[in-house]
Coordinates of C-alpha atoms in Angstrom, one line a residue:
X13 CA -17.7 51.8 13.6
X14 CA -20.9 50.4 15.0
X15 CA -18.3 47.5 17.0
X16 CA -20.5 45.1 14.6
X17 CA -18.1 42.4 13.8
X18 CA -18.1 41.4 9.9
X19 CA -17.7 38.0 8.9
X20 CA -15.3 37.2 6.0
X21 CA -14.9 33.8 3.7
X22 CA -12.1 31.7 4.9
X23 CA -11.5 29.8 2.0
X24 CA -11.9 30.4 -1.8
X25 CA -14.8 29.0 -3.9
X26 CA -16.3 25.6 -2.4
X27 CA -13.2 23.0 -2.3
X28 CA -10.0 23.3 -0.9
X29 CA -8.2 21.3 -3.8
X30 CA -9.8 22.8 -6.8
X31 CA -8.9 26.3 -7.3
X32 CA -12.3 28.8 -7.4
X33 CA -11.7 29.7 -10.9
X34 CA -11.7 26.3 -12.0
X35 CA -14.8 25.3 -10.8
X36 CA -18.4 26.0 -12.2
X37 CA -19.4 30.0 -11.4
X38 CA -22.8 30.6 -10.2
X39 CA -24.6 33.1 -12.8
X40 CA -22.8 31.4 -15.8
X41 CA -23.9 28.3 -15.5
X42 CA -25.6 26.9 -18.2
X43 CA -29.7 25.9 -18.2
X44 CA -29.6 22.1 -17.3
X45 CA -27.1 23.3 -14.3
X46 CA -29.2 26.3 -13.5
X47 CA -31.9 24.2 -13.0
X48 CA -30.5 22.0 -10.7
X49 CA -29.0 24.5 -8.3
X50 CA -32.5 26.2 -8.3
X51 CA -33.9 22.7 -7.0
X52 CA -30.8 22.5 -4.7
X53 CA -32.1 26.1 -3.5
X54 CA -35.5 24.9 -2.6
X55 CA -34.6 21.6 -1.0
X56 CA -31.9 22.8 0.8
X57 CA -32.7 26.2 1.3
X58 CA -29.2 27.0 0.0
X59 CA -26.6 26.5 -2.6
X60 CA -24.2 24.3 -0.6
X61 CA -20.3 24.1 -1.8
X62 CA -21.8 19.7 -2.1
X63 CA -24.0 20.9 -4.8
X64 CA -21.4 23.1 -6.5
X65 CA -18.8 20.7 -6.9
X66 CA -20.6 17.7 -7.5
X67 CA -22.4 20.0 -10.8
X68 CA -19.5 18.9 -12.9
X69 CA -21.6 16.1 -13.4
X70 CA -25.2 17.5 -13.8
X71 CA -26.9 13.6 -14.5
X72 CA -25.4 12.6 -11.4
X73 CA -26.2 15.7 -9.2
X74 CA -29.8 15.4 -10.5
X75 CA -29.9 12.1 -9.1
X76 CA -28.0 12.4 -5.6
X77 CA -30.6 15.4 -5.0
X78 CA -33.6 13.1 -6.1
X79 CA -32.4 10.5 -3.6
X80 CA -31.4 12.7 -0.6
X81 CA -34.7 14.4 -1.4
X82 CA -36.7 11.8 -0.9
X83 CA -34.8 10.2 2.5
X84 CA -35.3 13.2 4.3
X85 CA -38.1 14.7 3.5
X86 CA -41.0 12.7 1.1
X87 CA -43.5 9.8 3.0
X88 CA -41.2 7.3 5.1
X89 CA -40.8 5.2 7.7
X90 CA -39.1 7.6 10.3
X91 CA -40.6 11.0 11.8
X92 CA -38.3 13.8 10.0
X93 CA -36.3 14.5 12.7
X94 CA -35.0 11.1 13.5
X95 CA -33.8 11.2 9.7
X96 CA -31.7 14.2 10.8
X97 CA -30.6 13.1 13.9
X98 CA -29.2 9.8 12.5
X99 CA -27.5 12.0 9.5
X100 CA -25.7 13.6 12.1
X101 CA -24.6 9.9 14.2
X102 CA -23.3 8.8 10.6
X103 CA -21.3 11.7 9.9
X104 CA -19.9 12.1 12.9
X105 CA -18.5 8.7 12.6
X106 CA -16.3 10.3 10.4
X107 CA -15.8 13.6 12.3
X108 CA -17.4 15.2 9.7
X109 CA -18.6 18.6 11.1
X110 CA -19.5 20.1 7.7
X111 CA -22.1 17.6 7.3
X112 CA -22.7 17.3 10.9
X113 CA -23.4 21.5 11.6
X114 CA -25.9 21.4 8.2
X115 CA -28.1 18.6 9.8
X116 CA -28.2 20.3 13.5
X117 CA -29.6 23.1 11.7
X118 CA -31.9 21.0 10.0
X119 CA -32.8 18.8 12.8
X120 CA -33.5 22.0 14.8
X121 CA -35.6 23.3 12.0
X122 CA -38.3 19.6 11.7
X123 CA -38.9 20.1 15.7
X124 CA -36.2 18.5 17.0
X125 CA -35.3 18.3 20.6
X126 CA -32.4 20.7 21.2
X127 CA -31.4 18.6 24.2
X128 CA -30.1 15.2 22.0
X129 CA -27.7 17.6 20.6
X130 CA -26.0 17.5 24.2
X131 CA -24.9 13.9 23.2
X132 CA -26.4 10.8 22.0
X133 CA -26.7 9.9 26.0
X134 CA -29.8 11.9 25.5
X135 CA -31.2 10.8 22.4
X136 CA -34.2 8.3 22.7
X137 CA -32.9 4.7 24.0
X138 CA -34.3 4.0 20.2
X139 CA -31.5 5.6 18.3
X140 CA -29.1 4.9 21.0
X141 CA -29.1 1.4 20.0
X142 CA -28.8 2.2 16.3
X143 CA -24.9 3.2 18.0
X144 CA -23.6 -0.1 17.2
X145 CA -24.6 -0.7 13.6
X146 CA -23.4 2.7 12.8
X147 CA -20.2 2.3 13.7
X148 CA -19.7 -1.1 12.3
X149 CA -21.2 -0.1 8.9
X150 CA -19.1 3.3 8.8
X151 CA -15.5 1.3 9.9
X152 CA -16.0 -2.7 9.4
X153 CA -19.3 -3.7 7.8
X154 CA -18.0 -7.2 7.1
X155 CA -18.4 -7.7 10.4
X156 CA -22.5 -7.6 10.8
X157 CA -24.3 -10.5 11.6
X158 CA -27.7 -11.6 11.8
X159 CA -27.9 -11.4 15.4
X160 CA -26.9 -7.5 14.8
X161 CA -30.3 -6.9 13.0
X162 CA -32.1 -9.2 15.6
X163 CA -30.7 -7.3 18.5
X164 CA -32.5 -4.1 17.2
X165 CA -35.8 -5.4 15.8
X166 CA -36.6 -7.5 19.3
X167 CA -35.8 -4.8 22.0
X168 CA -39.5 -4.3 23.1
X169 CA -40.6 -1.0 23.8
X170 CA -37.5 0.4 22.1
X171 CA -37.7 -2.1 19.0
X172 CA -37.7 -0.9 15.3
X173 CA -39.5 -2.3 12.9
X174 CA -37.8 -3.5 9.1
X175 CA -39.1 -1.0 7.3
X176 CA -37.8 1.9 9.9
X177 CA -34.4 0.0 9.9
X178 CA -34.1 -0.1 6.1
X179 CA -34.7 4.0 6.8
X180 CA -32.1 4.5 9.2
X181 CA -29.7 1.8 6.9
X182 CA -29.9 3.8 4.0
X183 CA -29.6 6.8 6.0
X184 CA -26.0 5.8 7.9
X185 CA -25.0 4.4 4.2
X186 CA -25.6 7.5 2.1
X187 CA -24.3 10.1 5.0
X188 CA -20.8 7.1 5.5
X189 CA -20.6 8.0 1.9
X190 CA -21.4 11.5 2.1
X191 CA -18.4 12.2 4.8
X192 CA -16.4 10.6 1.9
X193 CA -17.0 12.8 -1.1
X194 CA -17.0 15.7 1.7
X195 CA -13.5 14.9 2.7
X196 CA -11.9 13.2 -0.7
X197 CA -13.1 16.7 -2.9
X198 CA -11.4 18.9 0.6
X199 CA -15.1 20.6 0.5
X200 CA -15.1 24.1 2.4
X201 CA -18.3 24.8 4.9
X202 CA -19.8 27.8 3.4
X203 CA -19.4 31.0 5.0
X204 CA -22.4 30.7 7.7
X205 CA -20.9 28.1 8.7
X206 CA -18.3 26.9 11.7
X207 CA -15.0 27.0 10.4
X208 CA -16.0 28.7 7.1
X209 CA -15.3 32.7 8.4
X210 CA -13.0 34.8 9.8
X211 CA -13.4 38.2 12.0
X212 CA -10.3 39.4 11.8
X213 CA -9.8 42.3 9.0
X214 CA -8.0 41.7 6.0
X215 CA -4.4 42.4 6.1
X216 CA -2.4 43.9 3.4
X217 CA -1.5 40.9 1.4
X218 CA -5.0 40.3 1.5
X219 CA -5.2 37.4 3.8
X220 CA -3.7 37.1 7.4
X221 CA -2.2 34.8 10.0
X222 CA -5.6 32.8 10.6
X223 CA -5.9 32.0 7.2
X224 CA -2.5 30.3 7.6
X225 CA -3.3 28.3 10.1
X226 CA -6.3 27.1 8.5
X227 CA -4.1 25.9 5.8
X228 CA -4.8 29.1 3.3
X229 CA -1.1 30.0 1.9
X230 CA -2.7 33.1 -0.1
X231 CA -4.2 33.1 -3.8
X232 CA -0.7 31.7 -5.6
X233 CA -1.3 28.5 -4.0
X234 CA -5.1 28.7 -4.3
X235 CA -4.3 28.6 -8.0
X236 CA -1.5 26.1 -8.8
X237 CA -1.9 24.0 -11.3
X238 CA -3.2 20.3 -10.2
X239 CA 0.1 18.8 -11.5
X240 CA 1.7 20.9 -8.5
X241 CA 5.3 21.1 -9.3
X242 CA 5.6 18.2 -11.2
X243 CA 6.9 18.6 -14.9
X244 CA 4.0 18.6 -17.2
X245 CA 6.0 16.1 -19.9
X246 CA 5.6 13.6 -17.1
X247 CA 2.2 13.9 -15.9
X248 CA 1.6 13.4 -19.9
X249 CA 3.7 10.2 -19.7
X250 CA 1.5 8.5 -17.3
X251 CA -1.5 9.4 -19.0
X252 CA 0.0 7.9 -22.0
X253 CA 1.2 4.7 -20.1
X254 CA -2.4 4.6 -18.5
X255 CA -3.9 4.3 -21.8
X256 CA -1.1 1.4 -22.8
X257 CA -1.9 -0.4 -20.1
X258 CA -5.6 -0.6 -21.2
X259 CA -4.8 -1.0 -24.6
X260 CA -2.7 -3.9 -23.6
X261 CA -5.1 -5.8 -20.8
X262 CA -8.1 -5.6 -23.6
X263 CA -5.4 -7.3 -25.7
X264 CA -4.5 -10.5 -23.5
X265 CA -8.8 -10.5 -22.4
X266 CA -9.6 -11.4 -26.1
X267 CA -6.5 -13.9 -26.5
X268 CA -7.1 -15.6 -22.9
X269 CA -9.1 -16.0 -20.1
X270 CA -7.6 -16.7 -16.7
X271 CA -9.1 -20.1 -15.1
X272 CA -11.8 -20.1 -12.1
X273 CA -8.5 -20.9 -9.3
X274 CA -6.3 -18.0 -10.8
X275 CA -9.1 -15.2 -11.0
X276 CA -9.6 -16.5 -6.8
X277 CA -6.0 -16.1 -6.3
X278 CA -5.5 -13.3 -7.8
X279 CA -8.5 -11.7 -5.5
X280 CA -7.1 -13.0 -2.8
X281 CA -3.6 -11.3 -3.3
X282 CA -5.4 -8.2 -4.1
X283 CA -7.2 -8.4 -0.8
X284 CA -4.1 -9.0 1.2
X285 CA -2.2 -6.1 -0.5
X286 CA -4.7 -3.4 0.1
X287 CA -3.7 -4.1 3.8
X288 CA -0.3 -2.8 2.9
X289 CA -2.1 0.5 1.1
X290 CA -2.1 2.5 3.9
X291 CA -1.9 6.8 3.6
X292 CA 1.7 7.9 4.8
X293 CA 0.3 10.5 6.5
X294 CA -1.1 8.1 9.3
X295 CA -1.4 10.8 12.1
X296 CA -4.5 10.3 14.7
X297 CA -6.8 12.9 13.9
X298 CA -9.0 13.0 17.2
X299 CA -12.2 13.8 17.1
X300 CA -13.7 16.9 18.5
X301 CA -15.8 17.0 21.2
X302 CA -18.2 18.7 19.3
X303 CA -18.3 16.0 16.6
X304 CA -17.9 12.7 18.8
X305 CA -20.7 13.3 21.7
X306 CA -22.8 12.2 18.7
X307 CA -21.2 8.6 18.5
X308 CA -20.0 6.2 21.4
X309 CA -17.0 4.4 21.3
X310 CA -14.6 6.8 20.0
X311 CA -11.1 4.1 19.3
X312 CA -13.6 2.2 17.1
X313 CA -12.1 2.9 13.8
X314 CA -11.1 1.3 10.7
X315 CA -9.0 -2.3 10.5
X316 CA -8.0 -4.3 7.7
X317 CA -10.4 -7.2 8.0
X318 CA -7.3 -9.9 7.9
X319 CA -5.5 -8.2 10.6
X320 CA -4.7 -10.1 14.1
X321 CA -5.9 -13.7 12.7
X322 CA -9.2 -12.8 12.1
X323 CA -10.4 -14.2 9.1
X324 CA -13.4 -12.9 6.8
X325 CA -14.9 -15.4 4.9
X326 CA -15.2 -13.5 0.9
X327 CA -18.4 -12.3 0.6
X328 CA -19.1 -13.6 -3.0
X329 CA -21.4 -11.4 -5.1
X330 CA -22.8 -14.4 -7.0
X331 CA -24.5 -15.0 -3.6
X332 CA -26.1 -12.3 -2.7
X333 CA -25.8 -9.2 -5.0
X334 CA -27.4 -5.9 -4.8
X335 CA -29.0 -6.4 -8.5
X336 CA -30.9 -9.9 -7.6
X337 CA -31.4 -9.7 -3.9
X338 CA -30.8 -6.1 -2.0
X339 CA -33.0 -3.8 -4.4
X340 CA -36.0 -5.7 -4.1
X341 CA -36.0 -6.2 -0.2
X342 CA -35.0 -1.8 0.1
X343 CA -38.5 -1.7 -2.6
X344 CA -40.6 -3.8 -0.5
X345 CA -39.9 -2.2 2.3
X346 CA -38.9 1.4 1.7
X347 CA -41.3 1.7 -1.8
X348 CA -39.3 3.6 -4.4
X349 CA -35.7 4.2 -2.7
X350 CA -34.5 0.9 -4.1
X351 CA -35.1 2.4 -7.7
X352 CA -33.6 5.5 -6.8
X353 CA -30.5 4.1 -5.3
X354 CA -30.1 1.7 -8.1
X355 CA -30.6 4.2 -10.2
X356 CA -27.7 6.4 -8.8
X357 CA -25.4 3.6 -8.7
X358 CA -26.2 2.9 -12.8
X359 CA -25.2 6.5 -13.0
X360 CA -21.9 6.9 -11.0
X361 CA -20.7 3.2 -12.5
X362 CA -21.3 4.0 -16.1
X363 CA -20.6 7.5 -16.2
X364 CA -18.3 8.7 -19.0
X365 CA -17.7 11.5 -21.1
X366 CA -15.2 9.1 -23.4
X367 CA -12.0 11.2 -22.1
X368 CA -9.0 10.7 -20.2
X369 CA -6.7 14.4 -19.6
X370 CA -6.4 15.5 -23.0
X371 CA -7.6 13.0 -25.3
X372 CA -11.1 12.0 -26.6
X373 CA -12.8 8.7 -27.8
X374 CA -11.2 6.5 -25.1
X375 CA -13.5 3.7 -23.8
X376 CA -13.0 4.3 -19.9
X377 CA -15.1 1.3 -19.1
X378 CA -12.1 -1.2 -18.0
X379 CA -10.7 2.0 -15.3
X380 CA -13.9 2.5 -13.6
X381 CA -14.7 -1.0 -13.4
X382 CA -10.7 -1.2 -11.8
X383 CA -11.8 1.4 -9.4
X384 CA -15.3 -0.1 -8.3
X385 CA -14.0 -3.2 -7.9
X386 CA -10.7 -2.4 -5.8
X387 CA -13.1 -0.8 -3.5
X388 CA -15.4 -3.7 -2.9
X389 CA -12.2 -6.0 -2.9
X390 CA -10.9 -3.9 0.1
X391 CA -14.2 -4.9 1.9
X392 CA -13.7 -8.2 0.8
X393 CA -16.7 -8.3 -1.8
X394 CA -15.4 -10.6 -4.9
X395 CA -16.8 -11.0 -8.5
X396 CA -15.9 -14.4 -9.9
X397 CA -16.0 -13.2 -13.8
X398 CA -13.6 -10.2 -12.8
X399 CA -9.5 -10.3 -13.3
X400 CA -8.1 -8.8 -10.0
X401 CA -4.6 -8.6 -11.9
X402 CA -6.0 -6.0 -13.8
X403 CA -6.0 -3.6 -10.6
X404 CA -2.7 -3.6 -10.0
X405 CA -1.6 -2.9 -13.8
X406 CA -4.5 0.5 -14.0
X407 CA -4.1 1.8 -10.3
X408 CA -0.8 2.8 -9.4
X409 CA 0.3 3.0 -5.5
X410 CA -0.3 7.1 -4.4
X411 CA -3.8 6.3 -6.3
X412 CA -4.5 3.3 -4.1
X413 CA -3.3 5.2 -1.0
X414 CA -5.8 8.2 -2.0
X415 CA -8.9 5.5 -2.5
X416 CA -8.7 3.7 0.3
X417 CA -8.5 6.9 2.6
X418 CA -11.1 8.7 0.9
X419 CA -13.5 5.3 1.5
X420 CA -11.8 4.1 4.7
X421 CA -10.3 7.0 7.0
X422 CA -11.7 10.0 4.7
X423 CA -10.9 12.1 7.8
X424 CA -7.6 11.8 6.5
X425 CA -7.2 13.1 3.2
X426 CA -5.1 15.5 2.4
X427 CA -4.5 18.2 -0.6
X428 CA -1.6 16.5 -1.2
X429 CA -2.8 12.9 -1.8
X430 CA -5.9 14.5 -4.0
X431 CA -2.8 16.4 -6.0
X432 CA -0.6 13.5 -6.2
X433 CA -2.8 11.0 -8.4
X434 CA -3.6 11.3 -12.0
X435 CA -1.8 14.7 -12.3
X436 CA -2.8 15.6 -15.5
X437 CA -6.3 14.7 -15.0
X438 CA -9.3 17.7 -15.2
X439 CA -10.1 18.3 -11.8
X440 CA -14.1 17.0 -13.4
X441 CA -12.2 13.9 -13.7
X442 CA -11.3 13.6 -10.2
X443 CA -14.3 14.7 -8.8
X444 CA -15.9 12.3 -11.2
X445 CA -13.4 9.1 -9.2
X446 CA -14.6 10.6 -6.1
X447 CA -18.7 10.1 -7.3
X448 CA -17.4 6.4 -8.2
X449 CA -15.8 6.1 -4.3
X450 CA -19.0 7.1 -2.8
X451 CA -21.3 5.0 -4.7
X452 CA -19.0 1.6 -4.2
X453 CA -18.9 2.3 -1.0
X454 CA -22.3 2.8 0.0
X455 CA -23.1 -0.5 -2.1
X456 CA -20.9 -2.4 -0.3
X457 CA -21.9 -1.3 3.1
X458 CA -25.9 -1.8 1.8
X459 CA -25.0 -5.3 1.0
X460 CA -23.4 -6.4 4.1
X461 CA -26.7 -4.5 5.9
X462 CA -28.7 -6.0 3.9
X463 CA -27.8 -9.6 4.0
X464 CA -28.1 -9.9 7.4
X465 CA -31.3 -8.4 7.5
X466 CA -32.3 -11.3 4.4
X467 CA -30.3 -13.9 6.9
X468 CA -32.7 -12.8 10.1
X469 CA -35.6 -12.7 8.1
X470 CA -35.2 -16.1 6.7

């Protein structure tokens, strides 16, 4: 009456794939969870739909807070809003806006200068050089080199020093990685935010034409079941097969071990073929103008790192691996992220509540070490005691397809890749593959960072 214009939610609950009711409800949480979303309140000053998905697994959300905690707001390196700033350069890499609108806020909140929001043309020349890194760590890390790291540490007035760059390294890493659990778990932006309300009044049905277009086909599909239209007796098949499958490959392990040459060929094959693994719905998504005035060089994107005769030598984790070379150098120089990090990576990698759909006492080790590994193998990282053939045996194609989007083009993921692997699965469990995506992939962007800052150093 007043002509005040209401705001409504857009969406239901926090994630576009997991129906609301499935999900954990605020106010019946129990006191381990309840803990952690009050800490979530005080860092954050909200409850954001991140933090309510991710509390499927309260060990790891306790940790990811810990760690995002620190790197934006405890003793560091870089001033607080240069922390924000370059949150917002590495998610908008990914046209992330979700992630991107949170940290304008924030970034307006520490002080910072409204006009670098204009575009990174405006930022300091400082961050403006950080451009190139970004992009190569968020689309083709392999391809950093020493004279990368040297360009920005010997740029006089405008230079960093190692233990800002380590900052601002970490930073593009965990916010890369960020953009990928953000996309891969279809997170909603809450109802504050851009593209998370409506002002148009509900309509009978109880949602209207806007909601349409945002993809919102009313409650029925809201609350499908995650096997979709598939027949349950099948989705229960490949559980069952799944578990075969492992039963079988711990079989031939204990009778024989593949020799040095076959495990390399093997990785090598497995590297070629997650160059045919690409998502079938391979439209361009453009950027927004809103999201890409924070990068430059908006075609840079994502390319197998075989493709058009170039050739990437295998970066072999026998000779430089995060365990024995890249924690200590991020704890010398950034004191106490390198044991958080690790810390979170122990977590995501070893996680395991001992089920798989509906049965109990399974020993999941030999899946997630499938998945971890298939990641780093798509960014050419190779462990000589590992058997690539497993891969192919535990992750089947529309599995692979949803992995490598999520890691590499997570601007792409769809509801229906996220519904179309392991359909029988708890959503937990897929949320739970989606904490293993991020991890793997911020480790294998660190390393690359990280070895050429080791290479320049020495």
């Amino acid at each position: 009456e007043l002509g005040i214009r209401i705001p409504r939610p857009l969406g239901h609950g926090p994630s576009r794939f997991i129906p609301e009711k499935e999900t954990i409800q605020v106010g019946k949480e129990d006191a381990t969870m309840h803990t952690l979303f009050a800490e979530s309140f005080a860092t954050l000053g909200r409850l954001d739909n991140v933090t309510l998905v991710m509390v499927f697994h309260p060990q790891y959300l306790e940790s990811f807070l810990k760690t995002q905690h620190y790197l934006l707001q405890m003793d560091g390196p870089l001033p607080l809003h240069y922390r924000h700033y370059i949150g917002i350069m590495a998610a908008a890499r990914h046209q992330c806006s979700y992630l991107v609108n949170l940290h304008v806020n924030d970034f307006l909140h520490v002080g910072g200068d409204p006009k670098w929001l204009n575009g990174l043309e405006n930022a300091p020349q400082k961050l403006q050089n950080l451009g190139e890194l970004n992009k190569m760590l968020a689309h083709r890390p392999w391809l950093i080199t020493k004279e990368h790291i040297e360009q920005l540490l010997k740029t006089e007035e405008n230079s960093w020093s190692l233990a800002e760059l380590i900052h601002a390294v970490v930073l593009l890493t965990h916010y890369h990685s960020l953009a990928s659990f953000t996309f891969g778990c279809g997170i909603s932006p809450e109802i504050d935010c851009e593209g998370g309300h409506t002002f148009r009044p509900p309509s009978v049905s109880n949602y209207c034409i806007c909601d349409i277009t945002n993809g919102y086909h009313g409650v029925d599909e809201i609350h499908a079941s995650p096997a979709g239209s598939i027949p349950s007796t099948e989705s229960v098949c490949e559980v069952e097969a799944l578990m075969e499958k492992m039963k079988q490959l711990q079989e031939c392990r204990d009778e024989e071990e593949a020799s040095q040459e076959e495990m390399a060929t093997r990785f090598e094959r497995e590297k070629r073929e997650s160059m045919f693994v690409c998502s079938s719905e391979d439209e361009e998504s453009a950027a927004t103008r809103d999201v890409s005035r924070h990068f430059e060089d908006t075609s840079y994107g994502y390319k197998d790192f075989s493709r058009h005769g170039m050739h990437v030598p295998t970066f072999r984790v026998q000779d430089y691996s995060w365990e024995d070379h890249g924690y200590s150098l991020v704890n010398r120089l950034y004191p106490d992220v390198g044991q958080l990090l690790d810390e979170k990576f122990h977590i995501a990698y070893n996680l395991t509540y001992n089920t798989m759909a509906m049965h109990k006492d399974v020993d999941t080790s030999m899946l997630r070490r499938a998945i971890w590994n298939y990641i780093h193998c798509m960014f050419g990282i190779r462990y000589d005691d590992y058997d690539y053939g497993e891969i192919n045996q535990l992750l089947d194609r529309s599995f692979k397809v949803y992995i490598k989007t999520v890691v590499c083009t997570p601007e792409k993921t769809t509801k229906r890749m996220y519904d179309s692997f392991w359909r029988q699965f708890e959503h937990s469990e897929k949320v739970h593959v989606n904490l293993l995506l991020v991890e793997a992939r911020m480790q294998a962007e660190l390393l690359y960072a990280l070895r050429a800052i080791t290479r320049y150093m020495t």
